[in-house]
CSV table of C-alpha atoms in Angstrom, one decimal:
chain,number,residue,atom,x,y,z
F,1,MET,CA,0.0,0.0,0.0
F,2,ILE,CA,1.3,3.4,-0.9
F,3,ASP,CA,2.3,5.7,1.9
F,4,ILE,CA,0.1,8.7,1.2
F,5,THR,CA,1.5,10.8,4.1
F,6,LYS,CA,4.5,11.6,1.9
F,7,ILE,CA,2.6,12.7,-1.2
F,8,LYS,CA,-0.8,14.1,-0.1
F,9,LEU,CA,-1.6,17.8,-0.2
F,10,SER,CA,-1.4,19.9,2.9
F,11,ASN,CA,-4.5,21.5,4.4
F,12,ALA,CA,-3.3,24.8,3.0
F,13,GLN,CA,-3.0,23.4,-0.5
F,14,ILE,CA,-6.5,21.8,-0.4
F,15,ALA,CA,-7.9,25.2,0.8
F,16,TRP,CA,-6.1,27.0,-2.0
F,17,ARG,CA,-7.5,24.6,-4.6
F,18,ALA,CA,-11.1,25.1,-3.3
F,19,ALA,CA,-10.6,28.9,-3.3
F,20,GLN,CA,-9.8,28.9,-7.1
F,21,ASP,CA,-13.4,27.8,-7.9
F,22,ILE,CA,-15.2,30.5,-6.0
F,23,GLU,CA,-16.7,33.1,-8.4
F,24,ASP,CA,-16.0,36.8,-8.1
F,25,GLY,CA,-18.6,38.4,-5.9
F,26,ALA,CA,-20.0,35.1,-4.6
F,27,TYR,CA,-21.6,35.0,-1.1
F,28,VAL,CA,-19.7,32.3,0.8
F,29,ASN,CA,-19.9,30.6,4.2
F,30,LEU,CA,-16.9,28.7,5.4
F,31,GLY,CA,-17.3,25.9,8.0
F,32,ILE,CA,-15.5,26.2,11.3
F,33,GLY,CA,-12.0,24.9,11.5
F,34,PHE,CA,-10.1,23.7,8.4
F,35,PRO,CA,-12.6,25.3,5.8
F,36,GLU,CA,-11.8,28.8,7.3
F,37,MET,CA,-8.4,28.6,5.6
F,38,VAL,CA,-10.1,29.1,2.2
F,39,ALA,CA,-10.5,32.8,2.9
F,40,GLN,CA,-6.7,33.2,2.9
F,41,PHE,CA,-6.4,32.2,-0.8
F,42,GLN,CA,-8.6,34.5,-2.9
F,43,PRO,CA,-7.4,34.4,-6.5
F,44,HIS,CA,-6.1,37.6,-8.0
F,45,GLY,CA,-8.9,39.6,-9.5
F,46,LYS,CA,-11.6,37.8,-7.5
F,47,GLN,CA,-13.1,38.7,-4.2
F,48,ALA,CA,-15.7,36.6,-2.4
F,49,ILE,CA,-18.1,38.1,0.1
F,50,PHE,CA,-17.7,36.0,3.3
F,51,HIS,CA,-20.6,35.4,5.6
F,52,THR,CA,-20.3,34.1,9.2
F,53,GLU,CA,-23.2,32.8,11.2
F,54,ASN,CA,-22.6,35.0,14.2
F,55,GLY,CA,-23.6,38.0,12.2
F,56,VAL,CA,-20.9,39.5,9.9
F,57,LEU,CA,-20.9,39.9,6.1
F,58,ASP,CA,-17.9,40.8,4.0
F,59,PHE,CA,-15.1,40.5,6.6
F,60,GLY,CA,-11.4,40.6,5.6
F,61,LYS,CA,-8.3,38.6,6.2
F,62,SER,CA,-7.0,37.4,9.5
F,63,PRO,CA,-5.2,40.2,11.4
F,64,ASP,CA,-1.4,39.9,12.0
F,65,LYS,CA,-0.5,38.2,15.3
F,66,GLY,CA,-0.8,40.7,18.1
F,67,GLN,CA,-3.1,43.0,16.2
F,68,GLU,CA,-6.3,41.0,16.9
F,69,ASP,CA,-9.4,42.8,18.1
F,70,TRP,CA,-11.3,40.1,20.0
F,71,ASP,CA,-14.6,41.9,19.6
F,72,LEU,CA,-14.3,41.0,15.9
F,73,ILE,CA,-14.5,37.3,15.5
F,74,ASN,CA,-16.1,34.7,13.1
F,75,ALA,CA,-18.3,31.8,14.1
F,76,GLY,CA,-15.1,29.7,15.0
F,77,LYS,CA,-14.0,32.4,17.4
F,78,LYS,CA,-11.1,33.4,15.1
F,79,ALA,CA,-10.1,37.1,14.8
F,80,ILE,CA,-11.1,38.8,11.6
F,81,THR,CA,-10.6,42.2,10.0
F,82,LEU,CA,-13.1,44.5,8.4
F,83,ASN,CA,-13.5,45.5,4.7
F,84,PRO,CA,-15.0,48.8,3.7
F,85,GLY,CA,-18.8,48.1,3.8
F,86,THR,CA,-18.6,45.2,6.3
F,87,SER,CA,-22.0,44.8,7.9
F,88,PHE,CA,-23.1,43.4,11.3
F,89,PHE,CA,-26.5,41.9,12.2
F,90,HIS,CA,-28.4,39.8,14.6
F,91,HIS,CA,-27.7,36.0,14.8
F,92,ALA,CA,-31.3,35.4,13.8
F,93,ASP,CA,-30.9,37.6,10.7
F,94,SER,CA,-27.8,35.7,9.8
F,95,PHE,CA,-29.6,32.4,9.8
F,96,ALA,CA,-32.4,34.1,7.8
F,97,MET,CA,-29.8,34.8,5.1
F,98,VAL,CA,-28.8,31.2,5.1
F,99,ARG,CA,-32.3,29.7,5.2
F,100,GLY,CA,-33.5,32.2,2.6
F,101,GLY,CA,-31.1,30.8,0.0
F,102,HIS,CA,-28.9,33.9,-0.2
F,103,LEU,CA,-25.6,32.1,-0.1
F,104,ASP,CA,-23.9,31.0,-3.3
F,105,VAL,CA,-21.4,28.6,-1.8
F,106,ALA,CA,-20.9,26.7,1.5
F,107,ILE,CA,-17.6,24.9,2.0
F,108,LEU,CA,-17.6,22.4,4.9
F,109,GLY,CA,-15.5,19.7,6.4
F,110,ALA,CA,-16.6,16.0,6.5
F,111,TYR,CA,-16.3,12.8,8.4
F,112,GLN,CA,-17.9,10.9,5.4
F,113,VAL,CA,-19.3,11.8,2.0
F,114,ALA,CA,-21.4,9.2,0.1
F,115,GLN,CA,-21.3,8.8,-3.6
F,116,THR,CA,-24.9,10.1,-3.6
F,117,GLY,CA,-23.8,13.4,-2.1
F,118,ASP,CA,-24.9,12.6,1.4
F,119,LEU,CA,-22.8,14.4,4.0
F,120,ALA,CA,-21.9,13.3,7.6
F,121,ASN,CA,-20.0,16.0,9.4
F,122,TRP,CA,-21.6,16.8,12.8
F,123,SER,CA,-21.1,13.6,14.9
F,124,THR,CA,-19.1,10.4,14.7
F,125,GLY,CA,-22.0,8.4,16.2
F,126,LYS,CA,-22.6,6.9,19.6
F,127,GLY,CA,-20.1,8.3,22.1
F,128,GLY,CA,-19.1,11.1,19.8
F,129,ILE,CA,-19.3,14.7,20.7
F,130,PRO,CA,-22.1,16.4,18.6
F,131,ALA,CA,-21.4,19.7,17.0
F,132,VAL,CA,-24.3,20.5,14.8
F,133,GLY,CA,-23.7,24.3,14.4
F,134,GLY,CA,-25.2,25.7,11.3
F,135,ALA,CA,-24.2,22.9,8.9
F,136,MET,CA,-27.7,21.4,8.6
F,137,ASP,CA,-29.1,24.8,7.6
F,138,LEU,CA,-26.3,25.5,5.2
F,139,VAL,CA,-26.5,22.2,3.3
F,140,GLN,CA,-30.2,22.6,2.7
F,141,SER,CA,-30.0,26.3,1.6
F,142,ALA,CA,-26.7,27.3,-0.1
F,143,LYS,CA,-26.7,27.0,-3.9
F,144,ARG,CA,-23.5,25.0,-4.0
F,145,ILE,CA,-22.1,22.7,-1.3
F,146,ALA,CA,-18.4,21.7,-1.4
F,147,VAL,CA,-16.4,19.6,1.0
F,148,ILE,CA,-12.6,19.9,1.8
F,149,THR,CA,-11.2,16.9,3.6
F,150,ASP,CA,-8.3,14.5,3.9
F,151,HIS,CA,-9.0,11.6,1.5
F,152,VAL,CA,-8.9,9.0,4.3
F,153,THR,CA,-9.2,9.0,8.1
F,154,LYS,CA,-6.2,9.0,10.5
F,155,THR,CA,-6.5,5.2,10.6
F,156,GLY,CA,-6.6,4.9,6.8
F,157,ALA,CA,-10.3,4.2,6.4
F,158,ALA,CA,-12.1,5.7,3.4
F,159,LYS,CA,-14.0,9.0,4.0
F,160,LEU,CA,-15.5,8.9,0.5
F,161,VAL,CA,-17.9,6.0,0.8
F,162,ASP,CA,-20.7,4.1,-0.8
F,163,THR,CA,-23.1,4.9,2.0
F,164,CYS,CA,-22.5,7.0,5.1
F,165,THR,CA,-22.5,5.1,8.4
F,166,MET,CA,-22.3,8.2,10.6
F,167,PRO,CA,-25.3,10.5,11.4
F,168,LEU,CA,-26.2,12.6,8.4
F,169,THR,CA,-26.0,16.3,8.1
F,170,GLY,CA,-27.7,16.4,4.7
F,171,VAL,CA,-28.9,14.1,1.9
F,172,GLY,CA,-27.8,14.5,-1.7
F,173,CYS,CA,-26.3,17.9,-1.0
F,174,VAL,CA,-22.6,17.8,-1.8
F,175,THR,CA,-21.6,18.5,-5.4
F,176,ARG,CA,-17.8,18.6,-5.3
F,177,ILE,CA,-15.1,17.3,-3.0
F,178,TYR,CA,-11.6,18.7,-2.7
F,179,SER,CA,-9.5,16.0,-1.0
F,180,SER,CA,-5.8,15.7,-0.2
F,181,LEU,CA,-5.5,13.5,-3.3
F,182,ALA,CA,-8.1,14.5,-5.8
F,183,VAL,CA,-11.0,16.7,-6.9
F,184,ILE,CA,-14.1,14.7,-7.3
F,185,ASP,CA,-17.6,15.8,-8.5
F,186,ILE,CA,-20.8,14.0,-7.4
F,187,GLU,CA,-23.1,13.4,-10.3
F,188,ALA,CA,-25.8,10.8,-11.2
F,189,ALA,CA,-23.1,8.2,-11.8
F,190,GLY,CA,-21.6,8.8,-8.4
F,191,PHE,CA,-18.0,9.9,-7.8
F,192,VAL,CA,-16.6,11.5,-11.0
F,193,LEU,CA,-12.9,12.0,-10.8
F,194,ARG,CA,-11.8,15.4,-12.3
F,195,GLU,CA,-8.2,15.9,-11.0
F,196,LYS,CA,-5.7,13.8,-9.0
F,197,ILE,CA,-2.2,14.5,-7.8
F,198,ALA,CA,0.5,13.1,-10.1
F,199,ALA,CA,2.2,11.0,-7.4
F,200,ILE,CA,-0.7,8.6,-7.1
F,201,SER,CA,-2.0,6.1,-9.7
F,202,LEU,CA,-5.6,5.7,-10.5
F,203,ASP,CA,-5.6,2.2,-9.1
F,204,ASP,CA,-4.1,3.3,-5.8
F,205,LEU,CA,-6.5,6.2,-5.5
F,206,GLN,CA,-9.4,3.8,-6.1
F,207,SER,CA,-8.1,1.5,-3.4
F,208,LEU,CA,-8.4,4.4,-0.9
F,209,THR,CA,-11.9,5.3,-2.0
F,210,GLY,CA,-15.0,3.5,-0.7
F,211,ALA,CA,-17.0,3.6,-3.9
F,212,PRO,CA,-16.2,3.5,-7.6
F,213,LEU,CA,-14.5,6.4,-9.3
F,214,HIS,CA,-15.8,7.3,-12.7
F,215,LEU,CA,-14.1,9.1,-15.6
F,216,ASP,CA,-16.2,11.0,-18.2
F,217,GLY,CA,-13.6,13.2,-19.7
F,218,PRO,CA,-9.9,14.2,-19.6
F,219,LEU,CA,-8.3,13.7,-16.2
F,220,GLN,CA,-6.3,16.8,-15.0
F,221,GLU,CA,-3.4,16.9,-12.7
F,222,LEU,CA,-4.2,18.4,-9.3
F,223,ALA,CA,-1.3,20.9,-8.9
F,224,CYS,CA,-1.0,23.4,-6.0
F,225,PRO,CA,1.7,25.9,-5.0
F,226,LYS,CA,4.6,24.0,-3.4
F,227,GLU,CA,5.3,26.8,-0.9
F,228,LEU,CA,1.9,26.0,0.8
F,229,ALA,CA,3.0,22.4,1.5
């Protein structure tokens, strides 16, 4: 079995790749934790408008260390900066924006993603610590749901599976996965492989994926800036 720890993309590289697909002017919500990194990698000439569930719209980059204003935080309690025109609003109004379908993109983490687009990302099951947050609202309301994730668990088990065995966040909601090894779309056929890192063969990638990978066009190399590794 190939040792993927030596070849897989870093979290920063995965976040960078996901950021490249966000359209200029899109309203975007980033999940707490790893997905928050996507905001650091806005492509030149594009600017997303980031929304956070605790009531801020169009916030800026993270402040330099030591320059934090802890009255200005996102839903993950990370310090943020303000852009000209940043707006603040009540928590209930923030969720009204989500549930009203006003977000173009939500990028979330995952414990499991099924080939049907089902997402499990709030609990590992019995004995796990639940952390529902706003994910269940986001996956039912945002126009596009993407996942960024390691391709396998820390024990090597597949996170991209035939059927989720963990409690579901949403059904048939995920359309694209950015993993540490590949970019995969979810379509009627299931997992459709669009890009993979050059260092892994298609057979090895399939062996690490819990459902069939399909090809329906040219397969691109998944290349990210090396300085982010």
